[in-house]
Amino acid sequence: DVKVTQSSRYLVKRTGEKVFLECVQDMDHENMFWYRQDPGLGLRLIYFSYDVKMKEKGDIPEGYSVSREKKERFSLILESASTNQTSMYLCASSPGTIYGYTFGSGTRLTVV
Amino acid sequence: AQSVTQLGSHVSVSEGALVLLRCNYSSSVPPYLFWYVQYPNQGLQLLLKYTSAATLVKGINGFEAEFKKSETSFHLTKPSAHMSDAAEYFCAVTLPWGLTGGGNKLTFGTGTQLKVEL
């Protein structure tokens, strides 16, 4: 089975800190995605990537950046964490549209 | 742009009763549609998908969904609910690769929390 691993299940960070969320997939998928999940809002796309060193903005990219230096790793960066970025962050990968996504277990980030 | 609407943020059923979770989509062209399930403190798991083959799609754990173009719907059903079905369910839509606004991005609904009571 494809595995998508997010490095942390729970994180607590202070306002203004630079935060790195790491995601690694083990099935050579070209496509990787970062979503945030908030109650009543469902999943909202932050950034995605179709290939190494390639990135595209999703629906809510403000306050975030990403890095994809290797095919298997897609990092989400909060340049200066704020309390409104407290959320569940979900990483996913996919080999193509018709297959859907495989998700990681999520990182619950709290910014205090 | 394509979108999905899930009617009912919370649904409660008795164990053994029919489960019906509603999803309506909006798309200018025939879309691909997905249902995912999320158990507490976990990521999302694919239940089933419609990718323009058979309109009645069977998934894992006894769930199925029917694509109805005339109603722009893709409702999720299960004949008999089990306690283990209690979870949050998400409908998602995308367009086939190469079509405008498609690529490989999934757009998710806001989710339906299913509660199963004894």
XYZ file of N, CA and C in Angstrom:
690
model
N 0.836 -1.203 0.000
C 0.000 0.000 0.000
C 0.869 1.251 0.000
N 0.330 2.271 -0.667
C 0.998 3.573 -0.640
C 0.963 4.123 0.760
N 2.081 4.683 1.148
C 2.107 5.283 2.461
C 2.499 6.745 2.335
N 1.719 7.599 2.998
C 2.034 9.009 3.098
C 2.270 9.302 4.570
N 3.461 9.765 4.878
C 3.851 9.956 6.265
C 4.054 11.432 6.561
N 3.350 11.897 7.569
C 3.542 13.261 8.047
C 4.344 13.191 9.334
N 5.355 14.020 9.426
C 6.378 13.836 10.455
C 5.859 14.016 11.865
N 4.848 14.849 12.060
C 4.353 15.090 13.415
C 2.845 14.933 13.461
N 2.315 14.339 14.511
C 0.866 14.275 14.687
C 0.332 15.522 15.373
N 1.112 16.027 16.327
C 0.715 17.214 17.075
C 1.915 18.156 17.177
N 1.631 19.458 16.980
C 2.661 20.480 17.114
C 2.072 21.676 17.835
N 2.852 22.264 18.722
C 2.470 23.521 19.351
C 3.592 24.507 19.087
N 3.251 25.628 18.477
C 4.240 26.645 18.128
C 3.777 28.013 18.618
N 4.737 28.906 18.746
C 4.421 30.260 19.198
C 4.202 31.174 17.998
N 3.396 32.176 18.198
C 3.142 33.194 17.182
C 4.464 33.778 16.703
N 4.617 33.886 15.384
C 5.819 34.461 14.809
C 6.898 33.452 14.469
N 6.774 32.224 14.957
C 7.764 31.189 14.637
C 7.644 30.759 13.184
N 8.751 30.284 12.625
C 8.741 29.658 11.315
C 8.500 28.168 11.540
N 7.510 27.624 10.846
C 7.092 26.247 11.097
C 7.225 25.429 9.815
N 7.784 24.247 9.963
C 7.937 23.336 8.833
C 7.083 22.091 9.086
N 6.221 21.766 8.132
C 5.469 20.517 8.177
C 5.965 19.643 7.035
N 6.377 18.431 7.398
C 7.002 17.561 6.410
C 6.061 16.423 6.002
N 6.155 16.058 4.739
C 5.337 14.970 4.199
C 6.180 14.144 3.238
N 6.143 12.833 3.415
C 6.918 11.936 2.564
C 6.009 10.822 2.063
N 6.088 10.538 0.750
C 5.343 9.412 0.187
C 6.310 8.420 -0.439
N 5.895 7.145 -0.441
C 6.844 6.098 -0.806
C 6.487 5.380 -2.104
N 5.619 5.973 -2.939
C 5.195 5.261 -4.152
C 5.472 6.032 -5.426
N 6.398 6.942 -5.397
C 6.841 7.615 -6.624
C 5.716 8.405 -7.304
N 4.777 8.911 -6.519
C 3.702 9.706 -7.095
C 4.226 11.070 -7.526
N 3.740 11.534 -8.675
C 4.161 12.848 -9.152
C 3.450 13.980 -8.413
N 2.214 13.752 -8.022
C 1.376 14.823 -7.492
C 1.311 14.772 -5.968
N 1.507 15.920 -5.345
C 1.388 16.025 -3.898
C 0.643 17.297 -3.533
N -0.038 17.257 -2.384
C -0.981 18.311 -2.025
C -0.902 18.598 -0.522
N -1.164 19.852 -0.178
C -1.373 20.240 1.214
C -2.744 20.881 1.347
N -3.534 20.349 2.299
C -4.837 20.892 2.638
C -4.836 21.261 4.121
N -5.699 22.193 4.473
C -6.007 22.387 5.875
C -7.482 22.076 6.086
N -7.765 21.519 7.259
C -9.123 21.095 7.570
C -9.608 21.820 8.808
N -10.733 22.501 8.691
C -11.327 23.233 9.800
C -12.796 22.855 9.913
N -13.305 22.771 11.135
C -14.720 22.372 11.329
C -15.662 23.269 10.539
N -16.577 22.627 9.824
C -17.573 23.368 9.061
C -17.092 23.905 7.730
N -15.783 23.822 7.485
C -15.231 24.340 6.229
C -14.701 23.232 5.336
N -14.642 22.025 5.829
C -14.122 20.924 5.023
C -12.624 21.062 4.811
N -12.152 20.569 3.686
C -10.731 20.643 3.336
C -10.535 21.748 2.310
N -9.538 22.569 2.552
C -9.217 23.643 1.618
C -7.769 23.507 1.155
N -7.589 23.625 -0.149
C -6.285 23.394 -0.755
C -5.366 24.597 -0.550
N -4.176 24.325 -0.032
C -3.207 25.396 0.210
C -2.243 25.509 -0.965
N -1.541 24.427 -1.244
C -0.595 24.361 -2.353
C -0.593 22.931 -2.901
N -0.144 22.793 -4.143
C 0.076 21.476 -4.695
C 1.264 21.502 -5.649
N 1.694 20.301 -6.004
C 2.890 20.171 -6.834
C 2.722 19.001 -7.787
N 3.028 19.241 -9.071
C 2.951 18.179 -10.068
C 4.305 17.529 -10.342
N 5.353 18.137 -9.839
C 6.668 17.583 -10.153
C 7.694 18.221 -9.223
N 8.883 17.672 -9.226
C 9.952 18.223 -8.391
C 10.184 19.684 -8.766
N 10.353 20.502 -7.758
C 10.627 21.930 -7.882
C 9.472 22.698 -8.520
N 8.365 22.074 -8.692
C 7.209 22.727 -9.266
C 6.156 22.893 -8.177
N 5.492 24.060 -8.144
C 4.451 24.298 -7.149
C 3.401 25.211 -7.744
N 2.184 25.042 -7.265
C 1.106 25.925 -7.680
C 0.262 26.274 -6.473
N -0.249 27.498 -6.462
C -1.096 27.930 -5.367
C -2.455 27.255 -5.459
N -2.972 26.951 -4.280
C -4.330 26.460 -4.190
C -5.282 27.603 -3.892
N -6.294 27.312 -3.092
C -7.321 28.300 -2.822
C -6.965 29.267 -1.690
N -6.093 28.831 -0.781
C -5.764 29.674 0.389
C -4.263 29.673 0.647
N -3.446 30.186 -0.268
C -1.987 30.114 -0.100
C -1.388 31.182 0.815
N -2.157 32.180 1.175
C -1.605 33.314 1.917
C -1.043 32.866 3.262
N 0.189 33.262 3.531
C 0.840 32.921 4.793
C 1.593 31.607 4.759
N 1.566 30.935 3.597
C 2.222 29.631 3.453
C 3.163 29.652 2.251
N 4.157 28.778 2.300
C 4.961 28.466 1.133
C 5.254 26.970 1.161
N 5.817 26.459 0.067
C 6.098 25.027 -0.004
C 7.458 24.815 -0.649
N 7.934 23.594 -0.466
C 9.196 23.199 -1.077
C 9.099 21.749 -1.511
N 9.567 21.496 -2.737
C 9.640 20.117 -3.215
C 10.959 19.926 -3.954
N 11.968 19.573 -3.203
C 13.305 19.370 -3.745
C 13.502 17.939 -4.239
N 12.758 16.999 -3.650
C 12.804 15.608 -4.081
C 11.375 15.123 -4.329
N 11.236 14.160 -5.208
C 9.903 13.714 -5.613
C 9.081 13.202 -4.441
N 9.721 12.565 -3.474
C 8.982 11.935 -2.409
C 8.620 12.869 -1.254
N 9.163 14.067 -1.252
C 9.005 14.946 -0.081
C 8.400 16.285 -0.479
N 7.377 16.688 0.273
C 6.687 17.956 0.011
C 6.495 18.645 1.347
N 7.135 19.786 1.507
C 7.135 20.481 2.794
C 6.250 21.718 2.731
N 5.515 21.929 3.792
C 4.701 23.134 3.943
C 5.383 24.026 4.971
N 5.510 25.314 4.645
C 6.223 26.246 5.512
C 5.294 27.386 5.900
N 5.203 27.619 7.190
C 4.507 28.795 7.688
C 5.589 29.794 8.049
N 5.700 30.843 7.269
C 6.823 31.774 7.411
C 6.828 32.465 8.773
N 5.648 32.848 9.246
C 5.513 33.502 10.552
C 4.156 33.085 11.097
N 4.171 32.066 11.924
C 2.912 31.452 12.357
C 2.002 32.455 13.061
N 0.718 32.333 12.782
C -0.274 33.163 13.469
C -1.364 32.260 14.036
N -2.111 32.791 14.982
C -3.127 31.963 15.660
C -4.201 31.469 14.695
N -4.457 32.230 13.628
C -5.480 31.778 12.673
C -4.990 30.645 11.766
N -3.758 30.219 11.962
C -3.244 29.050 11.257
C -3.324 27.785 12.112
N -3.914 27.916 13.291
C -4.219 26.737 14.097
C -5.233 25.891 13.334
N -4.860 24.639 13.051
C -5.700 23.810 12.191
C -5.135 22.408 12.110
N -5.901 21.522 11.434
C -5.400 20.214 11.039
C -4.867 20.343 9.622
N -3.631 19.879 9.414
C -3.021 19.944 8.087
C -2.877 18.530 7.538
N -3.376 18.358 6.325
C -3.373 17.046 5.692
C -2.565 17.089 4.404
N -1.663 16.122 4.277
C -0.872 15.957 3.061
C -1.449 14.787 2.282
N -1.380 14.856 0.961
C -1.870 13.761 0.128
C -0.981 13.626 -1.092
N -0.989 12.428 -1.676
C -0.284 12.219 -2.939
C -1.181 11.431 -3.883
N -0.849 11.501 -5.169
C -1.671 10.837 -6.185
C -0.855 10.589 -7.446
N -1.069 9.439 -8.099
C -0.398 9.193 -9.384
C -1.131 9.820 -10.566
N -2.376 10.257 -10.343
C -3.144 10.837 -11.437
C -4.597 11.020 -11.048
N -5.308 11.846 -11.816
C -6.675 12.255 -11.508
C -7.597 11.090 -11.206
N -7.539 10.068 -12.015
C -8.518 8.994 -11.932
C -8.352 8.145 -10.676
N -7.242 8.262 -10.002
C -6.964 7.413 -8.847
C -7.365 8.033 -7.515
N -7.663 9.325 -7.511
C -7.914 9.967 -6.231
C -6.624 10.158 -5.456
N -6.747 10.412 -4.170
C -5.594 10.703 -3.324
C -5.376 9.622 -2.270
N -4.134 9.546 -1.798
C -3.830 8.860 -0.555
C -3.389 9.917 0.443
N -4.016 9.899 1.612
C -3.749 10.918 2.622
C -2.816 10.411 3.709
N -2.070 11.348 4.296
C -1.378 11.078 5.534
C -2.347 11.199 6.708
N -1.833 10.935 7.905
C -2.673 10.938 9.100
C -2.974 12.330 9.640
N -2.264 13.320 9.115
C -2.546 14.688 9.527
C -1.627 15.185 10.628
N -1.437 16.493 10.644
C -0.711 17.169 11.724
C -1.640 18.218 12.311
N -1.888 18.082 13.597
C -2.732 19.088 14.275
C -1.812 20.149 14.855
N -1.856 21.317 14.266
C -0.983 22.424 14.661
C -1.758 23.416 15.511
N -1.188 23.756 16.644
C -1.737 24.795 17.494
C -0.723 25.910 17.592
N -1.154 27.130 17.277
C -0.280 28.296 17.380
C -0.772 29.144 18.554
N 0.118 29.365 19.503
C -0.291 30.080 20.734
C 0.410 31.437 20.829
N -15.975 27.028 -11.950
C -15.194 25.985 -11.287
C -16.150 24.947 -10.697
N -15.654 23.731 -10.563
C -16.495 22.674 -10.030
C -16.600 22.776 -8.515
N -17.702 22.259 -7.966
C -17.912 22.279 -6.522
C -18.847 21.151 -6.120
N -18.865 20.843 -4.829
C -19.816 19.881 -4.291
C -20.478 20.471 -3.060
N -21.734 20.081 -2.865
C -22.502 20.495 -1.695
C -22.984 19.257 -0.976
N -22.651 19.166 0.302
C -23.132 18.058 1.113
C -24.264 18.579 1.991
N -25.430 18.003 1.823
C -26.598 18.438 2.570
C -26.641 17.716 3.903
N -26.621 18.507 4.973
C -26.648 17.917 6.307
C -25.259 17.757 6.857
N -24.887 18.583 7.805
C -23.561 18.452 8.399
C -23.522 17.325 9.428
N -24.697 16.953 9.940
C -24.796 15.856 10.888
C -25.979 14.979 10.501
N -25.733 13.667 10.457
C -26.778 12.691 10.193
C -26.706 11.627 11.284
N -27.873 11.273 11.824
C -27.934 10.254 12.865
C -28.857 9.132 12.411
N -28.392 7.888 12.538
C -29.204 6.731 12.169
C -29.094 5.687 13.270
N -30.052 4.795 13.284
C -29.999 3.664 14.212
C -29.191 2.539 13.594
N -28.556 1.762 14.441
C -27.816 0.607 13.929
C -28.776 -0.297 13.174
N -28.373 -0.722 11.971
C -29.221 -1.560 11.135
C -30.075 -0.791 10.146
N -30.160 0.510 10.308
C -30.967 1.331 9.403
C -30.167 1.729 8.172
N -30.904 2.211 7.174
C -30.283 2.680 5.940
C -29.474 3.952 6.208
N -28.291 4.010 5.598
C -27.486 5.226 5.634
C -27.609 5.925 4.286
N -27.929 7.211 4.305
C -27.997 8.010 3.088
C -27.313 9.338 3.355
N -26.195 9.574 2.686
C -25.464 10.831 2.802
C -25.501 11.500 1.432
N -25.921 12.754 1.426
C -26.208 13.427 0.161
C -25.048 14.281 -0.336
N -24.845 14.234 -1.644
C -23.825 15.046 -2.286
C -24.348 15.485 -3.650
N -24.355 16.782 -3.891
C -24.683 17.320 -5.201
C -23.475 18.059 -5.742
N -23.253 17.937 -7.028
C -22.082 18.563 -7.622
C -22.501 19.635 -8.622
N -21.555 20.506 -8.887
C -21.716 21.514 -9.926
C -20.490 21.441 -10.813
N -20.721 21.199 -12.101
C -19.599 21.080 -13.022
C -20.109 21.318 -14.432
N -19.302 21.981 -15.231
C -19.684 22.292 -16.608
C -19.494 21.097 -17.536
N -18.707 20.114 -17.103
C -18.468 18.906 -17.880
C -18.571 17.716 -16.938
N -18.751 16.513 -17.476
C -18.844 15.341 -16.592
C -17.614 15.205 -15.710
N -17.838 15.190 -14.412
C -16.699 15.167 -13.492
C -16.320 13.764 -13.044
N -15.230 13.677 -12.296
C -14.932 12.514 -11.488
C -15.380 12.840 -10.058
N -15.958 11.867 -9.378
C -16.483 12.088 -8.036
C -15.968 11.038 -7.074
N -15.760 11.436 -5.841
C -15.166 10.563 -4.833
C -15.900 10.726 -3.509
N -15.914 9.655 -2.741
C -16.314 9.709 -1.339
C -15.145 9.208 -0.493
N -14.863 10.007 0.561
C -13.827 9.648 1.522
C -14.451 9.555 2.915
N -13.830 8.753 3.772
C -14.246 8.648 5.170
C -13.063 9.019 6.058
N -13.377 9.709 7.153
C -12.338 10.083 8.116
C -12.766 9.645 9.508
N -12.000 8.746 10.090
C -12.226 8.349 11.479
C -11.473 9.322 12.389
N -11.878 9.436 13.636
C -11.276 10.432 14.536
C -9.755 10.372 14.562
N -9.152 11.546 14.437
C -7.702 11.709 14.520
C -6.946 10.915 13.455
N -7.588 10.728 12.309
C -6.921 10.041 11.204
C -7.059 10.864 9.931
N -6.298 10.472 8.921
C -6.459 11.069 7.606
C -7.678 10.519 6.911
N -7.868 10.921 5.663
C -9.023 10.478 4.896
C -8.695 9.199 4.127
N -9.689 8.337 4.035
C -9.539 7.054 3.342
C -10.564 6.987 2.217
N -10.129 6.574 1.031
C -11.020 6.496 -0.114
C -12.042 5.381 0.080
N -13.334 5.733 -0.046
C -14.425 4.751 0.024
C -14.771 4.215 -1.353
N -14.958 5.135 -2.303
C -15.317 4.746 -3.657
C -15.144 5.940 -4.580
N -15.212 5.666 -5.894
C -15.044 6.740 -6.866
C -15.846 6.454 -8.123
N -16.274 7.521 -8.772
C -16.929 7.465 -10.074
C -16.012 8.152 -11.077
N -15.629 7.390 -12.125
C -14.739 7.958 -13.131
C -15.258 7.662 -14.525
N -16.564 7.808 -14.717
C -17.273 7.743 -15.996
C -17.444 6.339 -16.548
N -17.317 5.342 -15.736
C -17.644 3.981 -16.161
C -19.075 3.686 -15.667
N -19.289 2.649 -14.901
C -20.616 2.323 -14.388
C -21.121 3.426 -13.471
N -22.400 3.754 -13.573
C -22.949 4.835 -12.749
C -23.205 4.399 -11.312
N -23.389 3.110 -11.073
C -23.519 2.596 -9.716
C -22.162 2.049 -9.293
N -21.621 2.647 -8.266
C -20.253 2.321 -7.854
C -20.285 1.683 -6.475
N -19.612 0.574 -6.339
C -19.520 -0.092 -5.031
C -18.154 0.160 -4.428
N -18.150 0.397 -3.106
C -16.900 0.682 -2.438
C -16.632 -0.276 -1.294
N -15.765 0.168 -0.404
C -15.418 -0.673 0.735
C -16.467 -0.569 1.827
N -16.445 -1.535 2.737
C -17.321 -1.531 3.915
C -18.811 -1.520 3.575
N -19.196 -2.008 2.407
C -20.606 -2.125 2.052
C -21.253 -0.851 1.525
N -20.493 0.183 1.315
C -21.027 1.437 0.786
C -21.120 1.394 -0.732
N -22.075 2.147 -1.265
C -22.180 2.341 -2.695
C -22.738 3.733 -2.981
N -22.560 4.183 -4.216
C -23.057 5.494 -4.617
C -23.476 5.416 -6.074
N -24.465 6.225 -6.413
C -24.950 6.240 -7.794
C -24.792 7.630 -8.384
N -24.145 7.702 -9.528
C -24.002 8.955 -10.260
C -25.272 9.196 -11.066
N -25.934 10.329 -10.784
C -27.154 10.679 -11.519
C -26.939 12.040 -12.158
N -26.688 12.009 -13.449
C -26.389 13.244 -14.165
C -27.584 14.188 -14.150
N -28.782 13.655 -14.320
C -29.979 14.500 -14.405
C -30.231 15.247 -13.095
N -29.776 14.662 -11.994
C -29.966 15.288 -10.682
C -28.677 15.912 -10.160
N -27.612 15.831 -10.902
C -26.261 16.266 -10.481
C -25.963 15.792 -9.065
N -26.213 14.502 -8.838
C -26.037 13.963 -7.494
C -25.115 12.750 -7.480
N -24.572 12.485 -6.325
C -23.695 11.328 -6.106
C -23.846 10.936 -4.632
N -25.035 10.488 -4.278
C -25.343 10.186 -2.883
C -24.735 8.855 -2.447
N -24.297 8.814 -1.212
C -23.661 7.620 -0.640
C -24.688 6.851 0.195
N -24.756 5.545 -0.002
C -25.721 4.739 0.739
C -25.074 3.473 1.282
N -25.702 2.960 2.328
C -25.354 1.656 2.883
C -26.640 1.082 3.451
N -26.976 -0.163 3.094
C -28.281 -0.702 3.494
C -28.480 -0.817 5.004
N -27.403 -1.129 5.725
C -27.552 -1.398 7.148
C -26.361 -0.810 7.904
N -26.627 0.200 8.714
C -25.551 0.886 9.429
C -24.990 0.027 10.551
N -23.694 0.182 10.749
C -23.000 -0.490 11.849
C -22.329 0.570 12.698
N -22.167 0.247 13.967
C -21.541 1.213 14.882
C -20.194 1.704 14.349
N -19.473 0.822 13.690
C -18.150 1.180 13.183
C -18.202 2.170 12.017
N -19.396 2.455 11.484
C -19.529 3.429 10.397
C -19.516 4.869 10.893
N -19.596 5.065 12.183
C -19.584 6.416 12.737
C -18.263 7.099 12.396
N -18.360 8.184 11.653
C -17.168 8.877 11.145
C -17.646 10.119 10.405
N -16.686 10.866 9.849
C -17.038 11.987 8.990
C -16.804 11.580 7.537
N -17.724 11.957 6.686
C -17.687 11.560 5.284
C -17.607 12.805 4.407
N -16.718 12.734 3.420
C -16.491 13.855 2.524
C -16.711 13.428 1.076
N -17.451 14.239 0.361
C -17.610 14.097 -1.076
C -16.610 15.038 -1.750
N -16.065 14.622 -2.891
C -15.074 15.449 -3.576
C -15.259 15.321 -5.082
N -14.849 16.373 -5.797
C -15.023 16.414 -7.249
C -13.745 16.895 -7.913
N -13.490 16.382 -9.098
C -12.445 16.923 -9.948
C -12.848 16.696 -11.396
N -12.099 17.287 -12.292
C -12.339 17.088 -13.719
C -11.266 16.180 -14.276
N -11.590 15.450 -15.324
C -10.564 14.625 -15.969
C -9.383 15.475 -16.411
N -8.227 14.875 -16.359
C -6.989 15.584 -16.680
C -7.082 16.277 -18.043
N -6.602 17.496 -18.081
C -6.513 18.235 -19.332
C -7.678 19.180 -19.568
N -8.763 19.020 -18.791
C -9.891 19.923 -18.970
C -9.691 21.177 -18.122
N -10.304 22.228 -18.532
C -10.147 23.501 -17.833
C -10.499 23.356 -16.357
N -9.631 23.838 -15.499
C -9.886 23.795 -14.071
C -9.705 22.436 -13.463
N -9.240 21.488 -14.230
C -9.096 20.134 -13.706
C -7.710 19.862 -13.202
N -6.915 19.236 -14.039
C -5.642 18.776 -13.534
C -5.953 17.665 -12.573
N -5.395 17.726 -11.393
C -5.588 16.647 -10.460
C -6.079 17.140 -9.110
N -6.598 18.347 -9.042
C -7.025 18.890 -7.766
C -8.412 18.400 -7.419
N -8.561 17.952 -6.179
C -9.874 17.597 -5.666
C -10.453 18.781 -4.901
N -11.736 19.055 -5.153
C -12.462 20.044 -4.362
C -13.418 19.289 -3.462
N -13.314 19.537 -2.158
C -14.074 18.777 -1.165
C -15.303 19.538 -0.686
N -16.302 18.770 -0.289
C -17.431 19.329 0.421
C -17.070 19.585 1.873
N -18.023 20.108 2.615
C -17.757 20.494 4.003
C -17.906 19.334 4.980
N -18.316 18.180 4.488
C -18.348 16.994 5.324
C -19.686 16.747 6.002
N -19.963 15.465 6.245
C -21.152 15.047 7.002
C -20.707 14.101 8.104
N -21.030 14.462 9.331
C -20.698 13.618 10.475
C -21.819 12.603 10.655
N -21.486 11.336 10.561
C -22.474 10.275 10.733
C -22.388 9.717 12.137
N -23.526 9.713 12.808
C -23.632 9.114 14.138
C -24.517 7.893 14.036
N -24.102 6.795 14.640
C -24.876 5.559 14.631
C -25.261 5.222 16.067
N -26.549 5.129 16.293
C -27.064 4.892 17.644
C -27.607 3.479 17.792
N -27.504 2.968 18.996
C -28.032 1.622 19.279
C -29.555 1.624 19.285
